[in-house]
Tab-separated table of N, CA and C in Angstrom:
chain	number	residue	atom	x	y	z
A	1	UNK	N	113.149	35.387	78.003
A	1	UNK	CA	112.242	36.319	77.494
A	1	UNK	C	111.829	35.732	76.228
A	2	UNK	N	110.248	35.849	76.111
A	2	UNK	CA	109.685	35.763	74.951
A	2	UNK	C	109.608	36.845	74.090
A	3	UNK	N	109.048	36.504	72.883
A	3	UNK	CA	108.929	37.786	71.800
A	3	UNK	C	107.941	38.708	72.074
A	4	UNK	N	106.714	38.371	72.733
A	4	UNK	CA	105.838	39.423	73.443
A	4	UNK	C	106.661	40.398	74.330
A	5	UNK	N	107.485	39.929	75.323
A	5	UNK	CA	108.245	40.635	76.340
A	5	UNK	C	109.375	41.468	75.552
A	6	UNK	N	109.859	40.760	74.591
A	6	UNK	CA	111.146	41.696	73.620
A	6	UNK	C	110.243	42.948	73.160
A	7	UNK	N	108.986	42.608	72.573
A	7	UNK	CA	108.657	43.769	72.003
A	7	UNK	C	107.907	44.913	72.583
A	8	UNK	N	107.714	44.404	73.903
A	8	UNK	CA	107.403	45.466	74.839
A	8	UNK	C	108.582	46.379	75.097
A	9	UNK	N	109.734	45.828	75.268
A	9	UNK	CA	110.991	46.464	75.537
A	9	UNK	C	111.339	47.433	74.446
A	10	UNK	N	111.045	46.750	73.367
A	10	UNK	CA	111.198	47.686	72.072
A	10	UNK	C	110.145	48.944	72.078
A	11	UNK	N	109.103	48.339	72.285
A	11	UNK	CA	108.152	49.719	72.159
A	11	UNK	C	108.362	50.729	73.349
A	12	UNK	N	108.650	50.429	74.708
A	12	UNK	CA	109.303	51.400	75.440
A	12	UNK	C	110.328	52.054	75.055
A	13	UNK	N	111.593	51.373	74.305
A	13	UNK	CA	112.460	52.495	74.008
A	13	UNK	C	112.116	53.329	72.953
A	14	UNK	N	111.124	52.931	71.982
A	14	UNK	CA	110.512	53.593	70.982
A	14	UNK	C	110.054	54.684	71.431
A	15	UNK	N	109.277	54.465	72.340
A	15	UNK	CA	108.304	55.992	72.830
A	15	UNK	C	109.584	56.898	73.370
A	16	UNK	N	110.439	56.158	74.345
A	16	UNK	CA	111.427	57.201	75.021
A	16	UNK	C	112.058	58.024	73.943
A	17	UNK	N	112.617	57.350	72.809
A	17	UNK	CA	113.271	57.884	71.856
A	17	UNK	C	112.508	58.780	71.052
A	18	UNK	N	111.213	58.661	71.102
A	18	UNK	CA	110.485	59.754	70.226
A	18	UNK	C	110.561	60.793	71.144
A	19	UNK	N	110.788	61.109	72.542
A	19	UNK	CA	110.651	62.021	73.189
A	19	UNK	C	112.049	62.901	72.751
A	20	UNK	N	113.167	62.108	72.626
A	20	UNK	CA	114.281	62.569	72.248
A	20	UNK	C	114.620	63.226	70.939
A	21	UNK	N	113.860	62.492	70.046
A	21	UNK	CA	113.667	62.600	68.381
A	21	UNK	C	112.022	62.805	68.301
A	22	UNK	N	111.621	64.303	68.405
A	22	UNK	CA	110.028	64.256	68.081
A	22	UNK	C	109.732	63.718	66.826
A	23	UNK	N	110.573	63.758	65.779
A	23	UNK	CA	110.231	63.530	64.604
A	23	UNK	C	109.845	61.977	64.225
A	24	UNK	N	110.603	61.419	65.104
A	24	UNK	CA	110.284	59.774	64.917
A	24	UNK	C	108.906	59.125	65.112
A	25	UNK	N	108.084	59.919	65.743
A	25	UNK	CA	106.870	59.753	65.885
A	25	UNK	C	106.094	59.413	64.731
A	26	UNK	N	106.633	59.789	63.737
A	26	UNK	CA	105.639	59.469	62.165
A	26	UNK	C	106.211	58.158	61.827
A	27	UNK	N	107.082	57.446	62.318
A	27	UNK	CA	107.681	56.315	61.840
A	27	UNK	C	107.241	55.210	63.088
A	28	UNK	N	106.750	53.901	62.286
A	28	UNK	CA	106.493	52.959	63.047
A	28	UNK	C	107.590	52.097	63.787
A	29	UNK	N	107.309	51.756	64.905
A	29	UNK	CA	108.332	50.980	65.817
A	29	UNK	C	108.536	49.648	65.044
A	30	UNK	N	109.905	49.291	65.262
A	30	UNK	CA	110.223	48.110	64.602
A	30	UNK	C	109.502	46.873	65.354
A	31	UNK	N	109.336	45.841	64.487
A	31	UNK	CA	108.766	44.544	65.126
A	31	UNK	C	109.856	43.638	65.236
A	32	UNK	N	109.933	43.056	66.396
A	32	UNK	CA	110.796	42.141	66.771
A	32	UNK	C	110.290	40.666	66.331
A	33	UNK	N	111.715	40.038	65.801
A	33	UNK	CA	111.799	38.470	65.485
A	33	UNK	C	112.911	37.883	66.061
A	34	UNK	N	112.651	36.534	66.380
A	34	UNK	CA	113.943	36.033	67.005
A	34	UNK	C	114.463	35.313	65.547
A	35	UNK	N	115.831	35.224	65.791
A	35	UNK	CA	116.654	34.323	64.760
A	35	UNK	C	117.535	33.585	65.417
A	36	UNK	N	117.291	32.146	65.341
A	36	UNK	CA	118.042	31.166	65.854
A	36	UNK	C	119.424	30.803	64.905
A	37	UNK	N	119.304	31.425	63.803
A	37	UNK	CA	120.778	30.986	63.110
A	37	UNK	C	121.886	31.875	63.086
A	38	UNK	N	121.608	33.060	63.970
A	38	UNK	CA	122.902	33.863	64.120
A	38	UNK	C	123.841	33.170	65.331
A	39	UNK	N	124.876	33.212	64.870
A	39	UNK	CA	126.269	32.635	65.788
A	39	UNK	C	126.913	33.613	66.614
A	40	UNK	N	127.015	34.573	65.884
A	40	UNK	CA	128.078	35.657	66.485
A	40	UNK	C	127.284	36.876	66.692
A	41	UNK	N	125.954	36.815	66.227
A	41	UNK	CA	125.339	38.285	66.221
A	41	UNK	C	124.112	38.021	67.055
A	42	UNK	N	123.972	39.312	68.109
A	42	UNK	CA	123.011	39.356	69.096
A	42	UNK	C	121.867	39.883	68.561
A	43	UNK	N	122.014	40.837	67.708
A	43	UNK	CA	120.716	41.570	66.967
A	43	UNK	C	121.124	42.272	65.729
A	44	UNK	N	120.209	42.343	64.869
A	44	UNK	CA	120.327	43.201	63.523
A	44	UNK	C	119.280	43.854	63.379
A	45	UNK	N	119.288	44.848	62.565
A	45	UNK	CA	118.279	46.201	62.310
A	45	UNK	C	117.983	45.473	60.560
A	46	UNK	N	116.869	45.038	60.342
A	46	UNK	CA	116.396	44.968	58.792
A	46	UNK	C	115.678	46.204	58.685
A	47	UNK	N	116.384	47.303	58.336
A	47	UNK	CA	115.679	48.589	58.064
A	47	UNK	C	115.017	48.769	57.221
A	48	UNK	N	114.640	48.080	55.858
A	48	UNK	CA	113.722	47.954	55.020
A	48	UNK	C	112.597	47.310	55.309
A	49	UNK	N	112.507	46.426	56.125
A	49	UNK	CA	111.481	45.445	56.606
A	49	UNK	C	110.923	46.147	57.635
A	50	UNK	N	111.527	46.881	58.740
A	50	UNK	CA	111.255	47.534	59.842
A	50	UNK	C	111.293	46.079	60.864
A	51	UNK	N	112.231	45.372	60.619
A	51	UNK	CA	112.206	44.261	61.736
A	51	UNK	C	113.567	44.245	62.433
A	52	UNK	N	113.679	44.199	63.756
A	52	UNK	CA	114.681	44.059	64.781
A	52	UNK	C	114.628	42.878	65.067
A	53	UNK	N	115.872	42.045	64.472
A	53	UNK	CA	116.007	40.495	64.634
A	53	UNK	C	117.028	40.321	65.856
A	54	UNK	N	116.619	39.360	66.824
A	54	UNK	CA	117.519	39.212	68.129
A	54	UNK	C	117.537	37.787	68.131
A	55	UNK	N	118.741	37.160	68.629
A	55	UNK	CA	119.217	35.966	68.777
A	55	UNK	C	118.958	35.513	70.267
A	56	UNK	N	117.689	34.659	70.391
A	56	UNK	CA	117.680	34.095	71.681
A	56	UNK	C	118.553	33.510	72.255
A	57	UNK	N	119.489	32.713	71.603
A	57	UNK	CA	120.561	31.952	72.380
A	57	UNK	C	121.246	32.736	73.195
A	58	UNK	N	121.175	34.369	73.284
A	58	UNK	CA	122.086	35.229	74.159
A	58	UNK	C	121.444	35.341	75.421
A	59	UNK	N	120.193	35.452	75.436
A	59	UNK	CA	119.423	35.811	76.411
A	59	UNK	C	119.414	35.246	77.674
A	60	UNK	N	119.919	33.749	78.053
A	60	UNK	CA	120.286	33.397	79.231
A	60	UNK	C	121.170	33.650	79.827
A	61	UNK	N	122.232	34.112	78.971
A	61	UNK	CA	123.748	34.312	79.748
A	61	UNK	C	123.760	36.189	79.645
A	62	UNK	N	123.043	36.629	78.704
A	62	UNK	CA	123.233	38.271	78.572
A	62	UNK	C	121.953	38.992	78.625
A	63	UNK	N	120.862	38.484	79.200
A	63	UNK	CA	119.748	39.229	79.129
A	63	UNK	C	119.850	40.858	79.300
A	64	UNK	N	120.684	41.068	80.472
A	64	UNK	CA	120.646	42.465	80.853
A	64	UNK	C	121.425	43.465	79.898
A	65	UNK	N	122.492	42.809	79.094
A	65	UNK	CA	123.060	43.593	78.002
A	65	UNK	C	122.057	43.535	76.612
A	66	UNK	N	121.571	42.548	76.561
A	66	UNK	CA	120.533	42.597	75.352
A	66	UNK	C	119.489	43.722	75.287
A	67	UNK	N	118.939	43.684	76.789
A	67	UNK	CA	118.035	44.953	76.840
A	67	UNK	C	118.661	46.192	76.991
A	68	UNK	N	119.946	46.468	77.573
A	68	UNK	CA	120.310	47.812	78.003
A	68	UNK	C	121.461	47.942	76.852
A	69	UNK	N	121.903	47.230	76.154
A	69	UNK	CA	122.791	47.552	74.949
A	69	UNK	C	122.563	47.109	73.710
A	70	UNK	N	122.118	46.108	73.398
A	70	UNK	CA	121.758	45.561	72.035
A	70	UNK	C	120.732	46.209	71.208
A	71	UNK	N	119.633	46.378	72.095
A	71	UNK	CA	118.294	46.831	71.743
A	71	UNK	C	118.498	48.166	71.270
A	72	UNK	N	118.975	48.906	72.106
A	72	UNK	CA	119.315	50.382	71.926
A	72	UNK	C	120.125	50.706	70.710
A	73	UNK	N	121.378	49.768	70.517
A	73	UNK	CA	121.894	49.687	69.424
A	73	UNK	C	121.323	49.606	68.030
A	74	UNK	N	120.186	48.854	67.901
A	74	UNK	CA	119.676	48.366	66.879
A	74	UNK	C	118.856	49.355	66.568
A	75	UNK	N	118.090	49.976	67.610
A	75	UNK	CA	116.833	50.866	67.493
A	75	UNK	C	117.655	52.195	66.904
A	76	UNK	N	118.851	52.588	67.041
A	76	UNK	CA	119.583	53.540	66.776
A	76	UNK	C	119.817	53.536	65.539
A	77	UNK	N	119.848	52.392	64.741
A	77	UNK	CA	120.119	52.132	63.261
A	77	UNK	C	118.823	52.540	62.753
A	78	UNK	N	117.611	52.161	63.303
A	78	UNK	CA	116.500	52.838	62.744
A	78	UNK	C	116.011	54.159	62.325
A	79	UNK	N	116.539	54.822	63.914
A	79	UNK	CA	116.445	56.312	63.956
A	79	UNK	C	117.552	56.751	62.878
A	80	UNK	N	118.709	56.509	62.564
A	80	UNK	CA	119.494	56.750	61.794
A	80	UNK	C	119.006	56.730	60.137
A	81	UNK	N	118.550	55.554	59.864
A	81	UNK	CA	117.742	55.141	58.615
A	81	UNK	C	116.702	56.323	58.423
A	82	UNK	N	115.922	56.480	59.211
A	82	UNK	CA	114.502	57.257	59.126
A	82	UNK	C	114.945	58.628	58.849
A	83	UNK	N	116.204	59.196	59.551
A	83	UNK	CA	116.486	60.581	59.371
A	83	UNK	C	117.523	60.797	58.493
A	84	UNK	N	118.371	59.927	57.924
A	84	UNK	CA	119.738	60.304	57.033
A	84	UNK	C	119.752	59.349	56.178
A	85	UNK	N	119.727	59.939	54.844
A	85	UNK	CA	119.778	59.167	53.723
A	85	UNK	C	120.838	59.992	52.774
A	86	UNK	N	121.969	59.239	52.346
A	86	UNK	CA	122.258	57.861	52.544
A	86	UNK	C	122.768	57.352	54.176
A	87	UNK	N	122.239	56.142	54.199
A	87	UNK	CA	122.713	55.793	55.635
A	87	UNK	C	123.692	54.814	55.843
A	88	UNK	N	124.676	55.135	56.626
A	88	UNK	CA	125.862	54.453	56.990
A	88	UNK	C	125.579	53.730	58.184
A	89	UNK	N	125.891	52.309	58.283
A	89	UNK	CA	125.457	51.605	59.575
A	89	UNK	C	125.879	51.964	60.695
A	90	UNK	N	127.429	52.245	60.793
A	90	UNK	CA	128.170	52.770	62.088
A	90	UNK	C	128.810	53.852	61.841
A	91	UNK	N	128.174	55.002	60.895
A	91	UNK	CA	128.669	56.256	60.569
A	91	UNK	C	128.410	57.162	61.596
A	92	UNK	N	129.081	58.315	61.330
A	92	UNK	CA	129.092	59.191	62.413
A	92	UNK	C	127.710	59.739	62.964
A	93	UNK	N	126.652	60.041	61.838
A	93	UNK	CA	125.163	60.264	62.591
A	93	UNK	C	124.704	59.227	63.454
A	94	UNK	N	124.952	57.925	63.326
A	94	UNK	CA	124.510	56.808	64.050
A	94	UNK	C	125.422	56.911	65.406
A	95	UNK	N	126.614	57.009	65.277
A	95	UNK	CA	127.193	57.551	66.674
A	95	UNK	C	126.871	58.557	67.482
A	96	UNK	N	126.467	59.694	66.668
A	96	UNK	CA	125.847	60.932	67.464
A	96	UNK	C	124.671	60.514	68.068
A	97	UNK	N	123.646	59.623	67.457
A	97	UNK	CA	122.548	59.214	67.993
A	97	UNK	C	122.502	58.422	68.973
A	98	UNK	N	123.648	57.528	69.091
A	98	UNK	CA	123.964	56.425	69.978
A	98	UNK	C	124.292	57.404	71.494
A	99	UNK	N	125.106	58.600	71.141
A	99	UNK	CA	125.385	59.276	72.465
A	99	UNK	C	124.240	60.027	72.754
A	100	UNK	N	123.435	60.518	72.089
A	100	UNK	CA	122.270	61.412	72.246
A	100	UNK	C	121.231	60.340	73.321
A	101	UNK	N	121.411	59.178	72.948
A	101	UNK	CA	120.106	58.441	73.744
A	101	UNK	C	121.123	57.734	74.781
A	102	UNK	N	122.483	58.382	75.285
A	102	UNK	CA	123.186	57.699	76.111
A	102	UNK	C	123.843	56.269	76.538
A	103	UNK	N	124.054	55.814	75.122
A	103	UNK	CA	124.687	54.720	74.743
A	103	UNK	C	126.033	54.958	74.256
A	104	UNK	N	127.242	53.981	74.720
A	104	UNK	CA	128.354	54.229	73.829
A	104	UNK	C	128.282	53.675	72.502
A	105	UNK	N	128.709	54.318	71.728
A	105	UNK	CA	128.766	54.138	70.358
A	105	UNK	C	129.819	52.984	69.724
A	106	UNK	N	129.535	51.800	70.656
A	106	UNK	CA	130.154	50.693	70.351
A	106	UNK	C	129.592	50.034	68.984
A	107	UNK	N	130.508	49.563	68.010
A	107	UNK	CA	130.075	49.157	66.608
A	107	UNK	C	129.828	47.502	66.978
A	108	UNK	N	130.407	46.664	67.864
A	108	UNK	CA	130.258	45.411	68.231
A	108	UNK	C	130.091	44.970	69.339
A	109	UNK	N	129.348	43.942	69.759
A	109	UNK	CA	129.513	43.327	71.166
A	109	UNK	C	130.470	42.352	71.213
A	110	UNK	N	130.804	41.938	72.497
A	110	UNK	CA	131.761	41.168	72.889
A	110	UNK	C	131.466	39.967	73.658
A	111	UNK	N	130.161	39.476	73.504
A	111	UNK	CA	129.104	38.379	74.274
A	111	UNK	C	129.815	37.156	73.383
A	112	UNK	N	130.085	36.054	74.214
A	112	UNK	CA	130.595	35.066	73.611
A	112	UNK	C	129.814	33.953	74.155
A	113	UNK	N	129.189	33.063	73.188
A	113	UNK	CA	128.314	31.926	73.536
A	113	UNK	C	129.176	30.791	74.186
A	114	UNK	N	130.482	30.721	73.876
A	114	UNK	CA	131.062	29.583	74.504
A	114	UNK	C	131.739	29.660	75.836
A	115	UNK	N	131.786	30.802	76.349
A	115	UNK	CA	132.318	30.954	77.641
A	115	UNK	C	131.694	30.492	79.002
């Protein structure tokens, strides 16, 4: 997956979640950036900068999980941030957002690059 493909996936999810949360349309979709420095993190939401960072090292082994779990997880942080102040990264409102977008509200992944 290249950065353009990743951005298209994020854009697709954002539009889908705008239907679930109509107020979301007034906010910009996060911009994807790759971060090769992550060692145990597959993704991170930089909320203030509206950047969703992904670690490409995970793509080869876990592409389906990145697309189906990590990206929605990180986008849920942006939704929570936009709608709820103060924002708590894996707080109650984030968990409710995860459930509403049909995701398990898991705080951490169990993907290991060493296996």
